[in-house]
């Protein structure tokens, strides 16, 4: 299996095709889950429909277990990207503003475009392109200032705690399960 992955890593066209296939599959999953619909996103923002939270928490639980299973099997390495409080705040404000104004996040925009939502195509994709251009133009100034504020460690939580990853993954997944159960009990 490792040899197949190594060959894939060295084959750029195959990576593009695989990436496209995974992206289409991801969009289909978002569509099936209903999180590409404006009314569902709006319901989440108004705290009347928790479909988005349920999908995201489920994805976090499944993804966390999957990554650590693959890491344990030697099929994946973690490459922790350096971050900072400043970058997180700036990114969170931009993301939140776009999410609140448009009613889509970047992932759900792509899924909504794929399902034929013109508002996602015109407003979302155009906004993403304009926003990415503005960010790229401002990046040198941001990188020299606010993005360096409050540097975060480049380690996972298990690494910081010096424990087995499963000592963090299992309680995290259990906590997510409890939250999801609570949301269902509340009828949200």
PDB file of C-alpha atoms in Angstrom, residues 53-172:
ATOM      1  CA  UNK A  53     -23.174  21.677  13.079  1.00  0.00           C
ATOM      2  CA  UNK A  54     -24.184  18.017  12.912  1.00  0.00           C
ATOM      3  CA  UNK A  55     -22.441  17.551   9.562  1.00  0.00           C
ATOM      4  CA  UNK A  56     -19.313  19.390  10.689  1.00  0.00           C
ATOM      5  CA  UNK A  57     -19.017  17.557  14.017  1.00  0.00           C
ATOM      6  CA  UNK A  58     -19.545  14.219  12.304  1.00  0.00           C
ATOM      7  CA  UNK A  59     -16.858  15.109   9.759  1.00  0.00           C
ATOM      8  CA  UNK A  60     -14.462  16.125  12.544  1.00  0.00           C
ATOM      9  CA  UNK A  61     -15.029  12.837  14.403  1.00  0.00           C
ATOM     10  CA  UNK A  62     -14.705  10.638  11.317  1.00  0.00           C
ATOM     11  CA  UNK A  63     -11.762  12.630   9.963  1.00  0.00           C
ATOM     12  CA  UNK A  64      -9.890  12.567  13.267  1.00  0.00           C
ATOM     13  CA  UNK A  65     -10.244   8.811  13.632  1.00  0.00           C
ATOM     14  CA  UNK A  66      -9.361   8.264   9.968  1.00  0.00           C
ATOM     15  CA  UNK A  67      -6.241  10.419  10.051  1.00  0.00           C
ATOM     16  CA  UNK A  68      -4.896   8.773  13.187  1.00  0.00           C
ATOM     17  CA  UNK A  69      -5.692   5.289  11.901  1.00  0.00           C
ATOM     18  CA  UNK A  70      -3.818   6.103   8.670  1.00  0.00           C
ATOM     19  CA  UNK A  71      -0.960   7.636  10.655  1.00  0.00           C
ATOM     20  CA  UNK A  72      -0.761   4.561  12.866  1.00  0.00           C
ATOM     21  CA  UNK A  73      -0.629   2.339   9.774  1.00  0.00           C
ATOM     22  CA  UNK A  74       2.187   4.448   8.315  1.00  0.00           C
ATOM     23  CA  UNK A  75       0.000   5.710   5.461  1.00  0.00           C
ATOM     24  CA  UNK A  76      -0.036   9.378   6.471  1.00  0.00           C
ATOM     25  CA  UNK A  77       2.233  11.937   8.074  1.00  0.00           C
ATOM     26  CA  UNK A  78       1.013  15.053   9.832  1.00  0.00           C
ATOM     27  CA  UNK A  79       2.528  18.327   8.661  1.00  0.00           C
ATOM     28  CA  UNK A  80       1.448  20.959  11.138  1.00  0.00           C
ATOM     29  CA  UNK A  81       1.351  24.392   9.542  1.00  0.00           C
ATOM     30  CA  UNK A  82       2.503  27.245  11.751  1.00  0.00           C
ATOM     31  CA  UNK A  83      -0.342  29.477  12.877  1.00  0.00           C
ATOM     32  CA  UNK A  84      -0.973  32.479  15.063  1.00  0.00           C
ATOM     33  CA  UNK A  85      -3.742  34.123  17.019  1.00  0.00           C
ATOM     34  CA  UNK A  86      -3.594  37.072  14.610  1.00  0.00           C
ATOM     35  CA  UNK A  87      -4.042  34.877  11.548  1.00  0.00           C
ATOM     36  CA  UNK A  88      -6.878  32.993  13.223  1.00  0.00           C
ATOM     37  CA  UNK A  89      -8.703  36.202  14.170  1.00  0.00           C
ATOM     38  CA  UNK A  90      -8.259  37.777  10.722  1.00  0.00           C
ATOM     39  CA  UNK A  91      -9.322  34.564   8.982  1.00  0.00           C
ATOM     40  CA  UNK A  92     -12.257  34.077  11.329  1.00  0.00           C
ATOM     41  CA  UNK A  93     -13.551  37.603  10.776  1.00  0.00           C
ATOM     42  CA  UNK A  94     -13.271  37.334   6.981  1.00  0.00           C
ATOM     43  CA  UNK A  95     -14.813  33.850   6.943  1.00  0.00           C
ATOM     44  CA  UNK A  96     -17.608  34.806   9.321  1.00  0.00           C
ATOM     45  CA  UNK A  97     -18.462  37.994   7.455  1.00  0.00           C
ATOM     46  CA  UNK A  98     -18.617  36.172   4.126  1.00  0.00           C
ATOM     47  CA  UNK A  99     -20.626  33.336   5.659  1.00  0.00           C
ATOM     48  CA  UNK A 100     -23.139  35.724   7.233  1.00  0.00           C
ATOM     49  CA  UNK A 101     -23.525  37.938   4.154  1.00  0.00           C
ATOM     50  CA  UNK A 102     -23.728  35.228   1.493  1.00  0.00           C
ATOM     51  CA  UNK A 103     -25.055  32.271   3.472  1.00  0.00           C
ATOM     52  CA  UNK A 104     -22.358  29.904   2.195  1.00  0.00           C
ATOM     53  CA  UNK A 105     -18.849  28.960   3.255  1.00  0.00           C
ATOM     54  CA  UNK A 106     -16.235  28.195   0.564  1.00  0.00           C
ATOM     55  CA  UNK A 107     -16.983  24.465   0.642  1.00  0.00           C
ATOM     56  CA  UNK A 108     -20.734  24.827   0.455  1.00  0.00           C
ATOM     57  CA  UNK A 109     -20.387  27.441  -2.311  1.00  0.00           C
ATOM     58  CA  UNK A 110     -18.735  24.839  -4.525  1.00  0.00           C
ATOM     59  CA  UNK A 111     -21.397  22.276  -3.697  1.00  0.00           C
ATOM     60  CA  UNK A 112     -24.191  24.794  -4.295  1.00  0.00           C
ATOM     61  CA  UNK A 113     -22.687  25.813  -7.653  1.00  0.00           C
ATOM     62  CA  UNK A 114     -22.575  22.155  -8.603  1.00  0.00           C
ATOM     63  CA  UNK A 115     -26.274  21.856  -7.805  1.00  0.00           C
ATOM     64  CA  UNK A 116     -27.121  24.908  -9.940  1.00  0.00           C
ATOM     65  CA  UNK A 117     -27.449  27.683  -7.345  1.00  0.00           C
ATOM     66  CA  UNK A 118     -26.829  30.899  -9.287  1.00  0.00           C
ATOM     67  CA  UNK A 119     -26.456  33.002  -6.135  1.00  0.00           C
ATOM     68  CA  UNK A 120     -23.546  30.783  -5.110  1.00  0.00           C
ATOM     69  CA  UNK A 121     -21.977  31.089  -8.561  1.00  0.00           C
ATOM     70  CA  UNK A 122     -22.385  34.839  -8.977  1.00  0.00           C
ATOM     71  CA  UNK A 123     -21.992  36.007  -5.396  1.00  0.00           C
ATOM     72  CA  UNK A 124     -19.936  33.191  -3.928  1.00  0.00           C
ATOM     73  CA  UNK A 125     -17.392  32.366  -6.591  1.00  0.00           C
ATOM     74  CA  UNK A 126     -16.977  36.019  -7.549  1.00  0.00           C
ATOM     75  CA  UNK A 127     -16.532  36.934  -3.894  1.00  0.00           C
ATOM     76  CA  UNK A 128     -13.986  34.165  -3.374  1.00  0.00           C
ATOM     77  CA  UNK A 129     -11.949  35.299  -6.372  1.00  0.00           C
ATOM     78  CA  UNK A 130     -12.073  38.980  -5.393  1.00  0.00           C
ATOM     79  CA  UNK A 131     -11.338  38.186  -1.750  1.00  0.00           C
ATOM     80  CA  UNK A 132      -8.423  35.925  -2.677  1.00  0.00           C
ATOM     81  CA  UNK A 133      -7.002  38.663  -4.893  1.00  0.00           C
ATOM     82  CA  UNK A 134      -7.305  41.290  -2.165  1.00  0.00           C
ATOM     83  CA  UNK A 135      -5.737  38.939   0.383  1.00  0.00           C
ATOM     84  CA  UNK A 136      -2.858  38.144  -1.993  1.00  0.00           C
ATOM     85  CA  UNK A 137      -2.254  41.852  -2.587  1.00  0.00           C
ATOM     86  CA  UNK A 138      -2.303  42.615   1.142  1.00  0.00           C
ATOM     87  CA  UNK A 139      -0.451  39.483   2.245  1.00  0.00           C
ATOM     88  CA  UNK A 140       3.045  41.007   2.458  1.00  0.00           C
ATOM     89  CA  UNK A 141       1.820  43.729   4.803  1.00  0.00           C
ATOM     90  CA  UNK A 142      -0.389  41.346   6.803  1.00  0.00           C
ATOM     91  CA  UNK A 143       2.367  38.747   7.082  1.00  0.00           C
ATOM     92  CA  UNK A 144       4.780  41.332   8.473  1.00  0.00           C
ATOM     93  CA  UNK A 145       2.314  42.540  11.073  1.00  0.00           C
ATOM     94  CA  UNK A 146      -0.949  41.031  12.308  1.00  0.00           C
ATOM     95  CA  UNK A 147      -0.396  37.466  11.048  1.00  0.00           C
ATOM     96  CA  UNK A 148       2.658  37.143  13.337  1.00  0.00           C
ATOM     97  CA  UNK A 149       0.815  38.140  16.509  1.00  0.00           C
ATOM     98  CA  UNK A 150       0.592  35.304  19.039  1.00  0.00           C
ATOM     99  CA  UNK A 151       2.467  32.496  17.290  1.00  0.00           C
ATOM    100  CA  UNK A 152       0.947  29.084  18.007  1.00  0.00           C
ATOM    101  CA  UNK A 153       3.034  25.934  18.526  1.00  0.00           C
ATOM    102  CA  UNK A 154       3.501  23.629  15.539  1.00  0.00           C
ATOM    103  CA  UNK A 155       2.410  20.506  17.340  1.00  0.00           C
ATOM    104  CA  UNK A 156      -0.735  18.466  17.767  1.00  0.00           C
ATOM    105  CA  UNK A 157      -2.604  18.430  21.068  1.00  0.00           C
ATOM    106  CA  UNK A 158      -1.381  14.881  21.841  1.00  0.00           C
ATOM    107  CA  UNK A 159       2.187  16.045  21.139  1.00  0.00           C
ATOM    108  CA  UNK A 160       1.762  19.028  23.458  1.00  0.00           C
ATOM    109  CA  UNK A 161       0.299  16.822  26.180  1.00  0.00           C
ATOM    110  CA  UNK A 162       2.893  14.085  25.512  1.00  0.00           C
ATOM    111  CA  UNK A 163       0.232  11.404  25.390  1.00  0.00           C
ATOM    112  CA  UNK A 164      -0.886   8.818  22.888  1.00  0.00           C
ATOM    113  CA  UNK A 165      -3.047  10.386  20.167  1.00  0.00           C
ATOM    114  CA  UNK A 166      -5.863   8.039  21.169  1.00  0.00           C
ATOM    115  CA  UNK A 167      -5.885   9.596  24.657  1.00  0.00           C
ATOM    116  CA  UNK A 168      -7.177  12.727  22.911  1.00  0.00           C
ATOM    117  CA  UNK A 169      -9.048  11.218  19.937  1.00  0.00           C
ATOM    118  CA  UNK A 170     -11.300   8.881  21.947  1.00  0.00           C
ATOM    119  CA  UNK A 171     -12.510  11.537  24.448  1.00  0.00           C
ATOM    120  CA  UNK A 172     -12.960  14.011  21.570  1.00  0.00           C
TER     121      UNK A 172
END
